[in-house]
Short mmCIF file of N, CA and C in Angstrom, two decimals:
data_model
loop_
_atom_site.label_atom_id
_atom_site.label_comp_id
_atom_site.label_asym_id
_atom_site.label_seq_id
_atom_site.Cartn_x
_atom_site.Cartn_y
_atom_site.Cartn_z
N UNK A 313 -4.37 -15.98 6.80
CA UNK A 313 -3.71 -15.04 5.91
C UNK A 313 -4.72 -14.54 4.89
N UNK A 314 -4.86 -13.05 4.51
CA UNK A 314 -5.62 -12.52 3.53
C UNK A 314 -5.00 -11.92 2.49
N UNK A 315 -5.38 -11.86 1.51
CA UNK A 315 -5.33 -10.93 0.46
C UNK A 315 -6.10 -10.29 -0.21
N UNK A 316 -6.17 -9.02 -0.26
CA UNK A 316 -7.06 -7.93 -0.77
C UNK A 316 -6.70 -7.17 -1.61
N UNK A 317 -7.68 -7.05 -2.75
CA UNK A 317 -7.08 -6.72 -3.75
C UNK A 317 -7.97 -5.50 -4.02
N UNK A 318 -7.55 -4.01 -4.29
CA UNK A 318 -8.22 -2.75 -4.43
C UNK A 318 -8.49 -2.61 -6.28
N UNK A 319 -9.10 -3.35 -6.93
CA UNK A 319 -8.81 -2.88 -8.30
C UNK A 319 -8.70 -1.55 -8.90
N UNK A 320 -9.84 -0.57 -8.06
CA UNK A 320 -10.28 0.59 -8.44
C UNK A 320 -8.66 1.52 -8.47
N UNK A 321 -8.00 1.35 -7.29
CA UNK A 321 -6.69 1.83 -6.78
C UNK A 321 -5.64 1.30 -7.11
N UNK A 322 -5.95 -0.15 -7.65
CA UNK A 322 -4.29 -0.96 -7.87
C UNK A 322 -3.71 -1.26 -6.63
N UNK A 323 -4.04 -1.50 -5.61
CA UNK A 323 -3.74 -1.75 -4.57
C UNK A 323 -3.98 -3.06 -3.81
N UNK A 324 -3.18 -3.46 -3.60
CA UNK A 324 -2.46 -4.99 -2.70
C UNK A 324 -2.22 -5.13 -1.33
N UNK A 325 -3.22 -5.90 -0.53
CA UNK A 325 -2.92 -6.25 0.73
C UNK A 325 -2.77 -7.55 1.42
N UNK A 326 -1.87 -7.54 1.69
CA UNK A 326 -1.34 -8.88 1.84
C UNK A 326 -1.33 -8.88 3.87
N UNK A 327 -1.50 -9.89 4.34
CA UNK A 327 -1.68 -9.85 5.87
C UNK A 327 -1.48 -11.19 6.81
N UNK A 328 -1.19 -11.48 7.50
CA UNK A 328 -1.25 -12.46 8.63
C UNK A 328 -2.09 -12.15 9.66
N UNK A 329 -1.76 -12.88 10.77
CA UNK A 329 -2.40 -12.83 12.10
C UNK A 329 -1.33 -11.47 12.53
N UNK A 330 -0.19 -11.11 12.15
CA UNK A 330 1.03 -10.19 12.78
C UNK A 330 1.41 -9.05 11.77
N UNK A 331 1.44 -9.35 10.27
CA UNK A 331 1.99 -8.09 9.82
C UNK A 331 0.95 -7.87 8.94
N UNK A 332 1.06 -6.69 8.22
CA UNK A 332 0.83 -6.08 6.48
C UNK A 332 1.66 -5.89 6.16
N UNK A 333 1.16 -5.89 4.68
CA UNK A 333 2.08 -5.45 3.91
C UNK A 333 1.22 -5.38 2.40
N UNK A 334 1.62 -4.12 2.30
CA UNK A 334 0.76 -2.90 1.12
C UNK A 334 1.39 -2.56 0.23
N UNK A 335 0.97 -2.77 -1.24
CA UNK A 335 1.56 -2.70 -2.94
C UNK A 335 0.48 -2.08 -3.48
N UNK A 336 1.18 -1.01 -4.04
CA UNK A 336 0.29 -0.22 -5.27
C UNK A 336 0.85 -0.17 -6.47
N UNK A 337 0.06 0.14 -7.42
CA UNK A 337 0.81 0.05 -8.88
C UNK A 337 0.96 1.50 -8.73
N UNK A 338 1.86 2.05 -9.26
CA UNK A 338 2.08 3.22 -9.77
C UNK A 338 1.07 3.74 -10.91
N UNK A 339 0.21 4.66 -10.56
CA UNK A 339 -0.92 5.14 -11.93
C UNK A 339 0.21 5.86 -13.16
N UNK A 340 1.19 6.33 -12.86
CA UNK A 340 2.06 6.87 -13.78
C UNK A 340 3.38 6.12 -14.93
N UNK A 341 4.24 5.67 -14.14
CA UNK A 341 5.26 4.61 -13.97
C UNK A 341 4.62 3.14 -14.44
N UNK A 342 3.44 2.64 -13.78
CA UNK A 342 3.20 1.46 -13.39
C UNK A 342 3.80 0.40 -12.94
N UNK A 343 4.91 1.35 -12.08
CA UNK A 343 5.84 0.07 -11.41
C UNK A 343 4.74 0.25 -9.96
N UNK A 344 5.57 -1.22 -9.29
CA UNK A 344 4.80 -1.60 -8.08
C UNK A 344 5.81 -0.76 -7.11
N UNK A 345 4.91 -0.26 -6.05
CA UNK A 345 5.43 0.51 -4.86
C UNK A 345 4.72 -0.48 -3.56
N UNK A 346 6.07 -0.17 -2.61
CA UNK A 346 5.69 -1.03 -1.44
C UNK A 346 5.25 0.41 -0.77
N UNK A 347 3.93 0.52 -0.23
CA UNK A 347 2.85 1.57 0.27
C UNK A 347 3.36 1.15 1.76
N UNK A 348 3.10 0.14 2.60
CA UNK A 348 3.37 -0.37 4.35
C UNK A 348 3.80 -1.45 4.53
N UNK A 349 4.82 -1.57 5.49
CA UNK A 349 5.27 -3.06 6.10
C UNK A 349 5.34 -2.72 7.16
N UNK A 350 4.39 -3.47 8.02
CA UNK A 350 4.73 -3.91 9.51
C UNK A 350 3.63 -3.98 10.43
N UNK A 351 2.90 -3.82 11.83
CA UNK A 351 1.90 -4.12 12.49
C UNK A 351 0.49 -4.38 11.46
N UNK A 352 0.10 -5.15 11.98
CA UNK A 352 -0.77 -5.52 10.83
C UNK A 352 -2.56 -4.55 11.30
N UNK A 353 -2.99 -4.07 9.90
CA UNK A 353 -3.82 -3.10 10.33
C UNK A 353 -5.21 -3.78 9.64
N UNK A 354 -6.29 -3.28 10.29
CA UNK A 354 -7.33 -4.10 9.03
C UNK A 354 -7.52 -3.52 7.71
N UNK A 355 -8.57 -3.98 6.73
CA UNK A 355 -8.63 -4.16 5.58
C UNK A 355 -9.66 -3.06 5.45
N UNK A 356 -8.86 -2.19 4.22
CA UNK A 356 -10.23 -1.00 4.17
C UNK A 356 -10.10 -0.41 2.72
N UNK A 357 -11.16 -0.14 1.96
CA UNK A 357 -11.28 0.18 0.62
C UNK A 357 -10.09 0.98 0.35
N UNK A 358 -9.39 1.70 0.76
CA UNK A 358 -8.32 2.48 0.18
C UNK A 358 -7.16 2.94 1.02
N UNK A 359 -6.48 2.87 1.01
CA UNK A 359 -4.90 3.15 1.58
C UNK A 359 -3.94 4.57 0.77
N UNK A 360 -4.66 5.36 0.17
CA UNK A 360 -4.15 6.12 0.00
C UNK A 360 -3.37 7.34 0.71
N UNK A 361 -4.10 7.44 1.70
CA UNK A 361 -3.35 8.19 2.83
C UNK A 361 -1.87 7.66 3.27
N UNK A 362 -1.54 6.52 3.07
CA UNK A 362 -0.43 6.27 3.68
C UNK A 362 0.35 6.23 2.14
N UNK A 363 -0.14 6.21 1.07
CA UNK A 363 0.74 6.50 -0.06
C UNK A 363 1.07 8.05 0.19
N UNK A 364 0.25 8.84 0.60
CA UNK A 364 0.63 10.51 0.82
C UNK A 364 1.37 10.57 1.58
N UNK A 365 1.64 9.57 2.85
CA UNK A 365 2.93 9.55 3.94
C UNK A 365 4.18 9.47 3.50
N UNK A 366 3.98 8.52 2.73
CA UNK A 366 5.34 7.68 2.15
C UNK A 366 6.03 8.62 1.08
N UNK A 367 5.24 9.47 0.34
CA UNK A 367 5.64 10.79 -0.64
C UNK A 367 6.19 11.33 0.32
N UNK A 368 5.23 11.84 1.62
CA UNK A 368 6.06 12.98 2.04
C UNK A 368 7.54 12.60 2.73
N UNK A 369 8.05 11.35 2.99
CA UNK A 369 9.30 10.55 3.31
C UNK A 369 10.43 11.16 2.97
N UNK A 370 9.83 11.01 1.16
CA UNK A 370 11.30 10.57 0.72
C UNK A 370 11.94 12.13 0.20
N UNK A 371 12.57 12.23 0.44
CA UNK A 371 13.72 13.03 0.11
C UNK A 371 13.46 14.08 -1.18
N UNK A 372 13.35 14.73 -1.41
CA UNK A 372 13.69 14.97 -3.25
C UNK A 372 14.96 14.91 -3.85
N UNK A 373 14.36 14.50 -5.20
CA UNK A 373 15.86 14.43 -6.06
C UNK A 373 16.58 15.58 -6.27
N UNK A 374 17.40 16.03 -6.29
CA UNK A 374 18.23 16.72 -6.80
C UNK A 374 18.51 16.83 -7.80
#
């Protein structure tokens, strides 16, 4: 099991032999956002691209 920690990004990777699972701080908010859960991917300086996925997801507020 690993954990990787992005300081520059605020970013959290947490891993097994089977999953990830990816936490960023919010630069705005500074609440924690769950960034990925599930197939486990390797470890790489920045995960921001999949924070741009996860924006484009959700819905807008109304």
């Amino acid at each position: 099991m690993g954990i990787f920690i992005n300081e520059n990004n605020l970013e959290f990777h947490l891993q097994n032999d089977k999953v990830s699972y990816i936490l960023k701080v919010d630069s705005f908010t500074r609440e924690l956002q769950s960034v990925y859960f599930g197939n486990r991917i390797h470890h790489r300086d920045s995960y921001e691209d999949l924070s741009e996925k996860q924006n484009d997801q959700v819905p807008p507020l109304l």
